[in-house]
Amino acid sequence: MLKWFLVGWLCLGQGLEQSCVRMASSIIHPSVEECQQFYKVVYEELSDLDGYVSLDFHCVQAAVI
């Protein structure tokens, strides 16, 4: 059974004031579909900060990490 994690970058600010952090979810997802649904929830929660927060996340198999 494959396990999936959400990993990627979270950037705050704009231009020279931008700071980025590599992040990974501690939640293990049993399928890529469930992982993608979780990403949609996270993205929607932060969507009101558009222009100040940018996300670049992907669902990755645990074996790759």
Coordinates of N, CA, C and O in Angstrom, one line a residue:
M1 N 0.8 -1.2 0.0 CA 0.0 0.0 0.0 C 0.9 1.3 0.0 O 1.8 1.4 0.8
L2 N 0.7 2.1 -1.0 CA 1.4 3.4 -1.1 C 0.9 4.4 -0.1 O -0.3 4.4 0.2
K3 N 1.8 5.2 0.4 CA 1.4 6.3 1.3 C 1.9 7.6 0.7 O 2.9 7.6 0.0
W4 N 1.1 8.7 0.9 CA 1.3 9.9 0.2 C 1.5 11.1 1.2 O 0.8 11.1 2.2
F5 N 2.4 12.0 1.0 CA 2.5 13.2 1.8 C 2.4 14.4 0.9 O 2.8 14.4 -0.3
L6 N 2.0 15.5 1.5 CA 1.9 16.8 0.8 C 3.2 17.6 1.1 O 3.5 17.8 2.3
V7 N 4.0 17.9 0.1 CA 5.3 18.6 0.4 C 5.4 19.8 -0.6 O 4.8 19.7 -1.7
G8 N 6.1 20.8 -0.2 CA 6.3 21.9 -1.1 C 6.8 23.1 -0.4 O 7.4 23.1 0.6
W9 N 6.5 24.3 -1.1 CA 7.0 25.6 -0.6 C 5.8 26.5 -0.2 O 4.8 26.5 -0.9
L10 N 6.0 27.2 0.9 CA 5.1 28.3 1.3 C 5.9 29.6 1.4 O 6.9 29.6 2.1
C11 N 5.5 30.5 0.6 CA 6.2 31.8 0.6 C 5.3 32.9 1.1 O 4.1 33.0 0.7
L12 N 5.9 33.8 1.9 CA 5.2 34.9 2.5 C 5.8 36.2 2.0 O 7.1 36.3 1.9
G13 N 5.0 37.2 1.7 CA 5.5 38.5 1.3 C 5.7 38.6 -0.2 O 5.3 37.7 -1.0
Q14 N 6.3 39.7 -0.6 CA 6.4 39.9 -2.1 C 7.8 40.6 -2.3 O 8.4 41.2 -1.5
G15 N 8.3 40.4 -3.5 CA 9.6 41.0 -4.0 C 10.7 40.6 -3.1 O 10.9 39.5 -2.7
L16 N 11.5 41.6 -2.7 CA 12.7 41.4 -1.9 C 12.3 41.0 -0.4 O 13.2 40.5 0.3
E17 N 11.1 41.3 0.0 CA 10.6 41.0 1.3 C 10.1 39.6 1.4 O 9.6 39.2 2.5
Q18 N 10.1 38.8 0.3 CA 9.6 37.4 0.3 C 10.5 36.4 1.0 O 11.7 36.4 0.8
S19 N 9.9 35.6 1.9 CA 10.6 34.5 2.5 C 9.9 33.2 2.2 O 8.6 33.2 2.3
C20 N 10.6 32.2 1.9 CA 10.0 30.9 1.6 C 10.5 29.8 2.5 O 11.7 29.8 2.9
V21 N 9.7 28.9 2.8 CA 10.0 27.8 3.7 C 9.5 26.5 3.0 O 8.4 26.4 2.5
R22 N 10.4 25.5 3.0 CA 10.0 24.2 2.5 C 9.2 23.5 3.6 O 9.6 23.5 4.8
M23 N 8.0 22.9 3.3 CA 7.2 22.3 4.3 C 6.7 21.0 3.8 O 6.7 20.7 2.6
A24 N 6.3 20.2 4.8 CA 5.7 18.9 4.5 C 4.6 18.6 5.5 O 4.8 18.9 6.7
S25 N 3.6 18.0 5.1 CA 2.5 17.7 5.9 C 2.9 16.5 6.8 O 3.5 15.6 6.3
S26 N 2.4 16.4 8.0 CA 2.7 15.3 8.9 C 1.6 14.2 8.7 O 1.6 13.2 9.3
I27 N 0.6 14.6 7.9 CA -0.6 13.7 7.7 C -0.2 12.7 6.6 O 0.2 13.1 5.5
I28 N -0.4 11.4 6.8 CA -0.2 10.4 5.8 C -1.5 10.1 5.1 O -2.5 9.9 5.8
H29 N -1.5 10.2 3.8 CA -2.7 9.9 3.0 C -2.6 8.6 2.3 O -1.5 8.2 1.8
P30 N -3.7 7.8 2.3 CA -3.6 6.4 1.7 C -3.7 6.5 0.2 O -3.4 5.5 -0.4
S31 N -4.1 7.6 -0.4 CA -4.2 7.7 -1.8 C -3.8 9.1 -2.3 O -3.9 10.0 -1.6
V32 N -3.4 9.2 -3.6 CA -3.1 10.5 -4.1 C -4.3 11.4 -4.2 O -4.2 12.6 -4.0
E33 N -5.5 10.8 -4.4 CA -6.7 11.6 -4.5 C -7.0 12.3 -3.2 O -7.3 13.4 -3.1
E34 N -6.8 11.5 -2.1 CA -7.1 12.1 -0.7 C -6.1 13.2 -0.4 O -6.4 14.2 0.2
C35 N -4.8 13.0 -0.8 CA -3.8 14.0 -0.6 C -4.1 15.3 -1.4 O -4.0 16.4 -0.9
Q36 N -4.6 15.1 -2.6 CA -5.0 16.3 -3.4 C -6.2 17.0 -2.8 O -6.2 18.2 -2.9
Q37 N -7.1 16.3 -2.3 CA -8.3 16.9 -1.6 C -7.8 17.7 -0.4 O -8.3 18.8 -0.1
F38 N -6.8 17.2 0.3 CA -6.3 17.9 1.5 C -5.6 19.2 1.0 O -5.8 20.2 1.7
Y39 N -4.9 19.1 -0.1 CA -4.2 20.3 -0.6 C -5.3 21.4 -1.0 O -5.1 22.6 -0.7
K40 N -6.4 21.0 -1.5 CA -7.4 21.9 -1.9 C -8.0 22.6 -0.7 O -8.2 23.8 -0.7
V41 N -8.1 21.9 0.4 CA -8.6 22.5 1.7 C -7.6 23.5 2.2 O -7.9 24.6 2.6
V42 N -6.3 23.1 2.2 CA -5.3 24.1 2.7 C -5.2 25.3 1.8 O -5.2 26.4 2.3
Y43 N -5.3 25.1 0.5 CA -5.3 26.2 -0.5 C -6.5 27.2 -0.2 O -6.3 28.4 -0.2
E44 N -7.7 26.6 0.0 CA -8.8 27.4 0.2 C -8.7 28.2 1.5 O -9.2 29.4 1.6
E45 N -8.2 27.6 2.5 CA -8.0 28.3 3.8 C -7.1 29.5 3.7 O -7.3 30.5 4.4
L46 N -6.1 29.4 2.8 CA -5.1 30.5 2.6 C -5.4 31.4 1.5 O -4.7 32.4 1.2
S47 N -6.5 31.2 0.7 CA -6.8 31.9 -0.5 C -7.1 33.4 -0.2 O -6.9 34.3 -1.0
D48 N -7.6 33.7 1.0 CA -7.9 35.1 1.3 C -6.6 35.9 1.5 O -6.7 37.1 1.6
L49 N -5.5 35.3 1.6 CA -4.2 35.9 1.7 C -3.5 36.1 0.3 O -2.3 36.3 0.3
D50 N -4.2 35.9 -0.7 CA -3.7 35.9 -2.1 C -2.9 37.2 -2.3 O -3.4 38.3 -1.9
G51 N -1.8 37.1 -2.9 CA -0.9 38.3 -3.1 C 0.1 38.4 -2.0 O 1.1 39.1 -2.2
Y52 N -0.1 37.8 -0.8 CA 0.9 37.8 0.3 C 1.4 36.4 0.5 O 2.5 36.3 1.0
V53 N 0.6 35.4 0.3 CA 1.0 34.0 0.5 C 1.0 33.3 -0.8 O 0.0 33.4 -1.6
S54 N 2.0 32.5 -1.2 CA 1.9 31.7 -2.4 C 2.3 30.3 -2.0 O 3.2 30.0 -1.1
L55 N 1.7 29.3 -2.6 CA 1.9 27.9 -2.3 C 2.3 27.2 -3.6 O 1.8 27.4 -4.7
D56 N 3.2 26.2 -3.4 CA 3.6 25.3 -4.5 C 3.8 24.0 -3.9 O 4.9 23.6 -3.4
F57 N 2.7 23.2 -3.7 CA 2.7 21.9 -3.1 C 2.4 20.8 -4.0 O 1.7 21.0 -5.0
H58 N 2.9 19.6 -3.7 CA 2.7 18.4 -4.6 C 2.5 17.2 -3.7 O 3.1 17.2 -2.6
C59 N 1.7 16.3 -4.1 CA 1.6 15.0 -3.4 C 2.7 14.1 -3.8 O 2.9 13.9 -5.0
V60 N 3.4 13.5 -2.9 CA 4.6 12.7 -3.2 C 4.5 11.4 -2.4 O 4.1 11.3 -1.3
Q61 N 4.9 10.3 -3.1 CA 4.9 9.0 -2.5 C 5.9 9.0 -1.4 O 7.0 9.5 -1.5
A62 N 5.6 8.3 -0.3 CA 6.5 8.2 0.9 C 7.8 7.6 0.5 O 8.8 7.9 1.0
A63 N 7.8 6.6 -0.4 CA 9.0 5.9 -0.8 C 10.0 6.9 -1.5 O 11.2 6.6 -1.4
V64 N 9.5 8.0 -2.1 CA 10.4 8.9 -2.7 C 11.1 9.8 -1.7 O 12.3 10.2 -1.9
I65 N 10.4 10.0 -0.6 CA 11.0 10.9 0.4 C 12.0 10.1 1.2 O 13.1 10.2 1.5

